[in-house]
Short mmCIF file of C-alpha atoms in Angstrom, two decimals:
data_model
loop_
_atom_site.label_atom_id
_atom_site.label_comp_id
_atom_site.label_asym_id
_atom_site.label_seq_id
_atom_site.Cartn_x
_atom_site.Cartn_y
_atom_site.Cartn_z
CA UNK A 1 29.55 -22.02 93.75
CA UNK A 2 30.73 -24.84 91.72
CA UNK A 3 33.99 -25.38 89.85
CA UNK A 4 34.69 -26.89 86.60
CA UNK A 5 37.65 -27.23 84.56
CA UNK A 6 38.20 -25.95 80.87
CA UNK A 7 40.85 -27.29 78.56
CA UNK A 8 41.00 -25.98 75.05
CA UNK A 9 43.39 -28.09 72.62
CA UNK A 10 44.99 -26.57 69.80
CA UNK A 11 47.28 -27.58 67.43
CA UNK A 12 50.32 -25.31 68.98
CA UNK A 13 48.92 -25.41 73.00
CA UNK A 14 46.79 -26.85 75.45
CA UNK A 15 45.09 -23.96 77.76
CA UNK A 16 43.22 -24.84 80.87
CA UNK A 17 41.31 -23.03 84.06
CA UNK A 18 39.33 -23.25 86.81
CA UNK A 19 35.90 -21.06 85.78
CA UNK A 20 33.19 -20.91 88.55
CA UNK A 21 29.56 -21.00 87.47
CA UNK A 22 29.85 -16.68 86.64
CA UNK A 23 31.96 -17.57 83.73
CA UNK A 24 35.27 -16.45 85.60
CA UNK A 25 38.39 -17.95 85.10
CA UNK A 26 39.73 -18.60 88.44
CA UNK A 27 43.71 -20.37 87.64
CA UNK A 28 44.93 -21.12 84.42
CA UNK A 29 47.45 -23.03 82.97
CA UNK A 30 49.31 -24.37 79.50
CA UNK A 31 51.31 -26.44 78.08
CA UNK A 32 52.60 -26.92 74.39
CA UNK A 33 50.93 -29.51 72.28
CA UNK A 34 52.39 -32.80 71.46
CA UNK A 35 50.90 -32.86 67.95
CA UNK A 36 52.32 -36.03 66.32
CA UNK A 37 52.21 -38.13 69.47
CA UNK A 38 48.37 -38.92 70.78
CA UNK A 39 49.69 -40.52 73.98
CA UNK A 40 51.68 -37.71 75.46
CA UNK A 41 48.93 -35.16 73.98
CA UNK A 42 46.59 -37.30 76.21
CA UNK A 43 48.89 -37.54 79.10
CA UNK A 44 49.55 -33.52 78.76
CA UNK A 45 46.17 -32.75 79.45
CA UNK A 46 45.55 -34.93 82.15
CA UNK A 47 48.80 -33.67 83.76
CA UNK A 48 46.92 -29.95 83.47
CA UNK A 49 43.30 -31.31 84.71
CA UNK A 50 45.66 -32.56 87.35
CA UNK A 51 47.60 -29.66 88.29
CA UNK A 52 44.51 -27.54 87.93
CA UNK A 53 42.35 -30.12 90.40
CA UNK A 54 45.02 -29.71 93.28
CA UNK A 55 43.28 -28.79 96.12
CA UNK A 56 39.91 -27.73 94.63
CA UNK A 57 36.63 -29.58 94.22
CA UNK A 58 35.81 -30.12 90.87
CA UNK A 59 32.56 -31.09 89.70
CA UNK A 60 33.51 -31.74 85.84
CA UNK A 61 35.81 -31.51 83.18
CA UNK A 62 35.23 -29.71 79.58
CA UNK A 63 37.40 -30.65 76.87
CA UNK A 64 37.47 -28.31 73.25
CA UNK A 65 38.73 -29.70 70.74
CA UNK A 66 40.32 -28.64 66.97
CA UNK A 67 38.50 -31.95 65.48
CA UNK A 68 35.43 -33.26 64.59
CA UNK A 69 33.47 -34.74 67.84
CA UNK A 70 31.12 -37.95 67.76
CA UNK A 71 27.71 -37.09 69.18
CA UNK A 72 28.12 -38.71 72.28
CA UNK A 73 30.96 -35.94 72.83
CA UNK A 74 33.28 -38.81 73.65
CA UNK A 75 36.02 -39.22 70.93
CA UNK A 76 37.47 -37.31 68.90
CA UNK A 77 36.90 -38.58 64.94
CA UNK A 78 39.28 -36.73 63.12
CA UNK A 79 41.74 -33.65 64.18
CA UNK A 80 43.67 -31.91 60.96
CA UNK A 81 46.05 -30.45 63.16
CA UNK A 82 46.74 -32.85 65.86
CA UNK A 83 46.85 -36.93 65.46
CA UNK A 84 43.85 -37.99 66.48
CA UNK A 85 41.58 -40.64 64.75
CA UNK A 86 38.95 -42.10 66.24
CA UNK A 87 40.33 -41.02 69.56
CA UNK A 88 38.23 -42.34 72.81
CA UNK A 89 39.41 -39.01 74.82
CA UNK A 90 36.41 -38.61 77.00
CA UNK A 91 36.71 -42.47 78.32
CA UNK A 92 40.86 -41.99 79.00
CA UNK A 93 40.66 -38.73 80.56
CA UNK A 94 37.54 -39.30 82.80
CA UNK A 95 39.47 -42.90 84.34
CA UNK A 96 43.02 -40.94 84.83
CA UNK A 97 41.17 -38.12 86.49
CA UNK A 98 38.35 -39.74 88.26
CA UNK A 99 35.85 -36.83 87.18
CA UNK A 100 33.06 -37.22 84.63
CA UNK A 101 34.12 -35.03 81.10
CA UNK A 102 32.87 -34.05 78.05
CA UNK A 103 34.76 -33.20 74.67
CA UNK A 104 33.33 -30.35 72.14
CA UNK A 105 34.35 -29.17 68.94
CA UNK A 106 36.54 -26.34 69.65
CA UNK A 107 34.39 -23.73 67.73
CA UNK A 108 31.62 -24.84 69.49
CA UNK A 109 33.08 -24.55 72.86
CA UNK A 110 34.01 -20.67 72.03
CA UNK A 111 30.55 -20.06 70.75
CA UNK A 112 28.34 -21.22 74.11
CA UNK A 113 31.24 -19.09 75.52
CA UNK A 114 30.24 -15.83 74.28
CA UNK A 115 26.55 -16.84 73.83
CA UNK A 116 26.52 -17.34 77.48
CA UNK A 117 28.98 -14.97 78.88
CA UNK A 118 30.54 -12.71 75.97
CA UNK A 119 29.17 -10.25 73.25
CA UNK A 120 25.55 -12.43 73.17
CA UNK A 121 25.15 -12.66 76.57
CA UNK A 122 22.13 -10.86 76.50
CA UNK A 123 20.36 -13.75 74.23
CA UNK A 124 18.35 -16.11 75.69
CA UNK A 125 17.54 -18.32 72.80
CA UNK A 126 19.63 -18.73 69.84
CA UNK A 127 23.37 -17.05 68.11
CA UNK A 128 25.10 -17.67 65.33
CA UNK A 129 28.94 -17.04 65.40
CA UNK A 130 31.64 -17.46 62.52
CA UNK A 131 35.31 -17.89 63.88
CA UNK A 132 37.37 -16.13 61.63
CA UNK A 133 41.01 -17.21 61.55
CA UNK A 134 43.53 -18.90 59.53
CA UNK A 135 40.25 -20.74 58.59
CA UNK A 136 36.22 -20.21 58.96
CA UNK A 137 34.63 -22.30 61.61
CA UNK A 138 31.42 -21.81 63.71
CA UNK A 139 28.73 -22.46 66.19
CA UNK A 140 25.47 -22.10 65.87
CA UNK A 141 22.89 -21.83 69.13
CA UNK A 142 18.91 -22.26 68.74
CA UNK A 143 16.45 -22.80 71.55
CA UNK A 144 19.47 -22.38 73.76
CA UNK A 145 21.22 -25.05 72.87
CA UNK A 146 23.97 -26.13 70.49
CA UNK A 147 23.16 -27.35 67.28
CA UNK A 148 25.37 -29.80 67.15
CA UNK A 149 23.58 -32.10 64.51
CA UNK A 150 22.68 -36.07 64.35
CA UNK A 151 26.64 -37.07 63.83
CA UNK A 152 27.83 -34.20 66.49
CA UNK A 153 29.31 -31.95 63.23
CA UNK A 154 27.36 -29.47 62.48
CA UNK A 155 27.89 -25.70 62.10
CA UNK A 156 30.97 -26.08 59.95
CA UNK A 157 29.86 -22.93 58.61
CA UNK A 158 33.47 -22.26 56.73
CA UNK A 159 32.38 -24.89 54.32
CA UNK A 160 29.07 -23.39 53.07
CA UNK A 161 29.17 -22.66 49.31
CA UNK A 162 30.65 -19.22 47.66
CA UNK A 163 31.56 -19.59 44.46
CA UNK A 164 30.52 -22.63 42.32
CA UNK A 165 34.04 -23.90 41.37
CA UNK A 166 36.24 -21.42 42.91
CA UNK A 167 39.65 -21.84 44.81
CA UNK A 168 40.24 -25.34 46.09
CA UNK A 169 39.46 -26.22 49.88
CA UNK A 170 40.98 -28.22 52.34
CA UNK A 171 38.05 -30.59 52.56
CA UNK A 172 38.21 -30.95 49.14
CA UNK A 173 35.30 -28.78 48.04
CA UNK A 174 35.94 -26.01 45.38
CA UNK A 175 34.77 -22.39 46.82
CA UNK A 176 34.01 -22.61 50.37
CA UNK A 177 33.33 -19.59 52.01
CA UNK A 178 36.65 -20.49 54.33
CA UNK A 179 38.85 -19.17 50.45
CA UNK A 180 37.30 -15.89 50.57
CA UNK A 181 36.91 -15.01 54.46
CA UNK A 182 39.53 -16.19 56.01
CA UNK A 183 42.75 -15.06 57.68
CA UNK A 184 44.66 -17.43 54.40
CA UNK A 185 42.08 -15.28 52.35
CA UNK A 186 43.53 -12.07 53.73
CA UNK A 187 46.70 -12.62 52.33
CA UNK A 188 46.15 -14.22 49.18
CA UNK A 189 44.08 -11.19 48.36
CA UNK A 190 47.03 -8.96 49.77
CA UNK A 191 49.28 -10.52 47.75
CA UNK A 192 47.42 -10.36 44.54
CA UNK A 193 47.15 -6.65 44.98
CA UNK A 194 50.43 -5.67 45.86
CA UNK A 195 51.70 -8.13 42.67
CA UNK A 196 49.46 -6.45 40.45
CA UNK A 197 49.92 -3.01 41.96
CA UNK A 198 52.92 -2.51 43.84
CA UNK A 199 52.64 1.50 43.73
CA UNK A 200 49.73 1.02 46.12
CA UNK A 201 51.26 -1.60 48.19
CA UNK A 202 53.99 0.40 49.45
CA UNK A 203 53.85 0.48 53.31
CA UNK A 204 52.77 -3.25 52.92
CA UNK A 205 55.64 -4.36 50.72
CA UNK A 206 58.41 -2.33 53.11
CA UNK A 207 56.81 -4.52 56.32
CA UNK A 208 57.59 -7.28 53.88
CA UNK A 209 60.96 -6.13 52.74
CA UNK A 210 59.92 -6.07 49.38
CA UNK A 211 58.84 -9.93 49.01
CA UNK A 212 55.09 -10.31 48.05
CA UNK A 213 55.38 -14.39 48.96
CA UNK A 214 57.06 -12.60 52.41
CA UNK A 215 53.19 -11.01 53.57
CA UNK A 216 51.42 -12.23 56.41
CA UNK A 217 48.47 -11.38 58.02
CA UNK A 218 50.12 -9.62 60.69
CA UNK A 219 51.56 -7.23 58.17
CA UNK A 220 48.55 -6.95 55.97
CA UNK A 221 46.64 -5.60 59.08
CA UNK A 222 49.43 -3.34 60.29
CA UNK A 223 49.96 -1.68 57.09
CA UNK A 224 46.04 -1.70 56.61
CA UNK A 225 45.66 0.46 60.29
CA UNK A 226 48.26 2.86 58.35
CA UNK A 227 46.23 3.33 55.74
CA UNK A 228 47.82 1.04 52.85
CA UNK A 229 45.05 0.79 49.99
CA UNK A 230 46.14 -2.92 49.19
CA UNK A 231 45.71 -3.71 52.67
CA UNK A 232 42.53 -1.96 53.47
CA UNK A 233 40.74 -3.55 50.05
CA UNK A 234 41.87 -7.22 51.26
CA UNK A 235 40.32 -6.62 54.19
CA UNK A 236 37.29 -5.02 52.18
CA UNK A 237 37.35 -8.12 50.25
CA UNK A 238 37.01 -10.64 53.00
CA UNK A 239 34.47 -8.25 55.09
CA UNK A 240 32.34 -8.81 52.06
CA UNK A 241 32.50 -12.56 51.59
CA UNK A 242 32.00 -12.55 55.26
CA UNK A 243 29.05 -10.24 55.67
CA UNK A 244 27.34 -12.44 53.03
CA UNK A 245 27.31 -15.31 54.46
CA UNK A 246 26.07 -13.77 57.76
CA UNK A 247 23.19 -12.44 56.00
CA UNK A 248 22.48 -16.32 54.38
CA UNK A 249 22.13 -17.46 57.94
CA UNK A 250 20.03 -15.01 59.06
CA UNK A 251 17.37 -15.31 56.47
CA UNK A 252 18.11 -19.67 57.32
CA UNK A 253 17.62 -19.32 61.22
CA UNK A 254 17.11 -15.98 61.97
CA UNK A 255 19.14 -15.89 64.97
CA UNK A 256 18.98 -13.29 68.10
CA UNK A 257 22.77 -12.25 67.27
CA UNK A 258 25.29 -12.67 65.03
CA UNK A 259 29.14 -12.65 66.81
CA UNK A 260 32.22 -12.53 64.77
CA UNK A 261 35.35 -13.83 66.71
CA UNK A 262 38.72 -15.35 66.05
CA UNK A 263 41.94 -14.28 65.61
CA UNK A 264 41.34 -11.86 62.65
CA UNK A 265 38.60 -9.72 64.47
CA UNK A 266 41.70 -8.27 66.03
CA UNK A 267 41.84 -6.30 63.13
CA UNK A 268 38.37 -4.71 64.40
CA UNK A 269 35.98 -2.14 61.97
CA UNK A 270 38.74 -3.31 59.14
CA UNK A 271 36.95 -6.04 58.96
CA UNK A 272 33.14 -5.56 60.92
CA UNK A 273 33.41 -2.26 58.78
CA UNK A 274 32.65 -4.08 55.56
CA UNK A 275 31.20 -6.83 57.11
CA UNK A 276 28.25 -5.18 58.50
CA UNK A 277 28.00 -3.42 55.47
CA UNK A 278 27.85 -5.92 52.95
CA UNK A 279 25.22 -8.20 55.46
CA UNK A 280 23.02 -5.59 55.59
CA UNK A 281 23.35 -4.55 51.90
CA UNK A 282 22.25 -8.65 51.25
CA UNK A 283 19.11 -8.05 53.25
CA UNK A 284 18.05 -4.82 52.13
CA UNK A 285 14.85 -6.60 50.80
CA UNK A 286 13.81 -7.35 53.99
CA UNK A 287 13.02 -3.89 54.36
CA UNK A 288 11.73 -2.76 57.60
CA UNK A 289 11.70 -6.39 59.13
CA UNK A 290 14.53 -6.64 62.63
CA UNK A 291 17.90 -8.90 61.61
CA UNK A 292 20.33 -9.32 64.09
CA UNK A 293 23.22 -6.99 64.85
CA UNK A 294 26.73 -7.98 64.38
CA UNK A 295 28.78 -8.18 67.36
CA UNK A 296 32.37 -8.68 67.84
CA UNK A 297 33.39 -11.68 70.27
CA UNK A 298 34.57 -10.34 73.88
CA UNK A 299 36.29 -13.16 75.54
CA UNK A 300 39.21 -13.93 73.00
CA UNK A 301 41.66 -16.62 74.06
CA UNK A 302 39.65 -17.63 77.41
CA UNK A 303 36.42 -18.47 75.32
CA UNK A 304 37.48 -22.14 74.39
CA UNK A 305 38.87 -22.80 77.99
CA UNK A 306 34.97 -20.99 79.96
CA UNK A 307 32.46 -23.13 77.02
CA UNK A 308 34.43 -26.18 77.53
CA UNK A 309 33.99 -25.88 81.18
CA UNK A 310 30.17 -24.55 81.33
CA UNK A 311 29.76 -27.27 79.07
CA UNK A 312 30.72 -29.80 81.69
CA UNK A 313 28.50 -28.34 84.10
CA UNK A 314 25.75 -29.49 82.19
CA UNK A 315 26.44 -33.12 82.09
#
């Protein structure tokens, strides 16, 4: 059996584990994230690689990150959340540890997770998955591997066209599918409703003591499980967007599975509900042809730390 370490970085925390070549996590560990400092968000996670190393033999070291990866998985471009640029992580970790390592996008690290180990385990060639959250992101698998294109970003699948000048995005396009899907989506859809129609907002708006700029996702999918209208149609909203886009990359790459994870699939059939609905609504013209099923993600908050560290395995 052989050991590798996982660390998943995050703009809030730094995860890590031990995960044997099964796909278990063995020991974990954490520590909060030094955003604005890149030194002691370095030295943080070579403290964890170290306390995780104690005493074990470790073959490798996987490192996810929230940032855009070169191709040679080596540093770390650009990170919105943390303050990376043009970060040589691979080459600082790899001399203060004395093991070889390997940094990943963060989405793709959670992807091979549950490609190899979680809800698409059962593929053995290709899975596309869409990381729902306060953003979209995504991985995409074909022929087994990930597609990690010739500059090492590919799969930003969050930043695929929706509507042709529609809300403003982050990366500066108008009407990415990451306005209309997304956890941020969620609410502003919430919000609108319960502005518009407060009558139908009600167990919403008394979770948010009566302040429509006051609703968060939390609440939207609380009062949404109660059976809120305005809560139930954002989710409706965003299952739709979603459920689209799935269907665009199956007719692109026609994948084995499709897996939905992050933190809104909490939410569960709120959201597959009208997700698998409107995806298979888009293909209807396919007719009798097969299109993969929709899965939710299984491994949750472990995926980033088990990818990162099959990853390394593979070096």
């Amino acid at each position: 059996m052989t050991l590798t370490i996982g660390v998943d970085v995050g703009g809030t925390k730094v995860a890590g584990g031990v995960v044997d070549d099964t796909g278990a996590v063995l020991v974990q560990a954490r520590r909060d994230t030094p955003a604005d400092d890149v030194a002691k968000t370095r030295d943080v996670i070579i403290e964890l690689v170290g306390e995780l190393a104690a005493g074990r033999t470790i073959e490798a070291v996987g490192i996810g990150a929230a940032g855009w990866i070169d191709a040679t998985r080596s540093t770390v471009l650009f990170a919105p959340n943390l303050a990376w640029r043009d970060e040589p992580l691979r080459e600082y970790v790899s001399a203060a540890v004395g093991l070889p390592v390997i940094v990943e996008n963060d989405a793709n690290v959670a992807a091979w997770a549950e490609f190899r180990y979680g809800a698409a385990r059962d593929a053995d060639d290709s899975m596309v998955m869409f990381t729902i959250g306060t953003g979209v992101g995504g991985g995409i698998v074909l022929g087994g591997e990930l597609v990690r294109g010739s500059h090492g970003i590919a799969a930003e699948l969050g930043h695929m066209l929706a509507v042709p000048d529609g809300h403003q995005c982050g990366c500066g396009r108008l009407g990415c599918i990451e306005q209309y899907a997304s956890g941020s989506a969620l609410v502003r859809f919430a919000r609108a409703g319960a502005r518009q129609e407060p009558h139908r907002a009600t167990a919403l708006l008394e979770l948010a003591g009566g302040e429509v700029e006051a609703i968060t996702g939390h609440m939207v999918t609380a009062a949404a499980r109660g059976g809120d209208p305005i809560s139930t149609e954002a989710f409706a909203q965003i299952g739709r967007w979603l459920g689209t886009s799935i269907a665009d990359m199956a007719q692109i790459l026609d994948p084995q599975a499709m897996v939905v994870g992050g933190g809104v699939i909490d939410a569960g059939e709120l959201l597959l509900g009208p997700t698998r609905r409107s995806y298979l609504d888009a293909l209807a013209q396919r007719g009798r042809l097969p299109v993969a099923e929709v899965r939710p993600a299984e491994l949750g908050n472990s995926a980033g730390v088990i990818g990162a560290a099959d990853l390394a395995r593979r070096i």
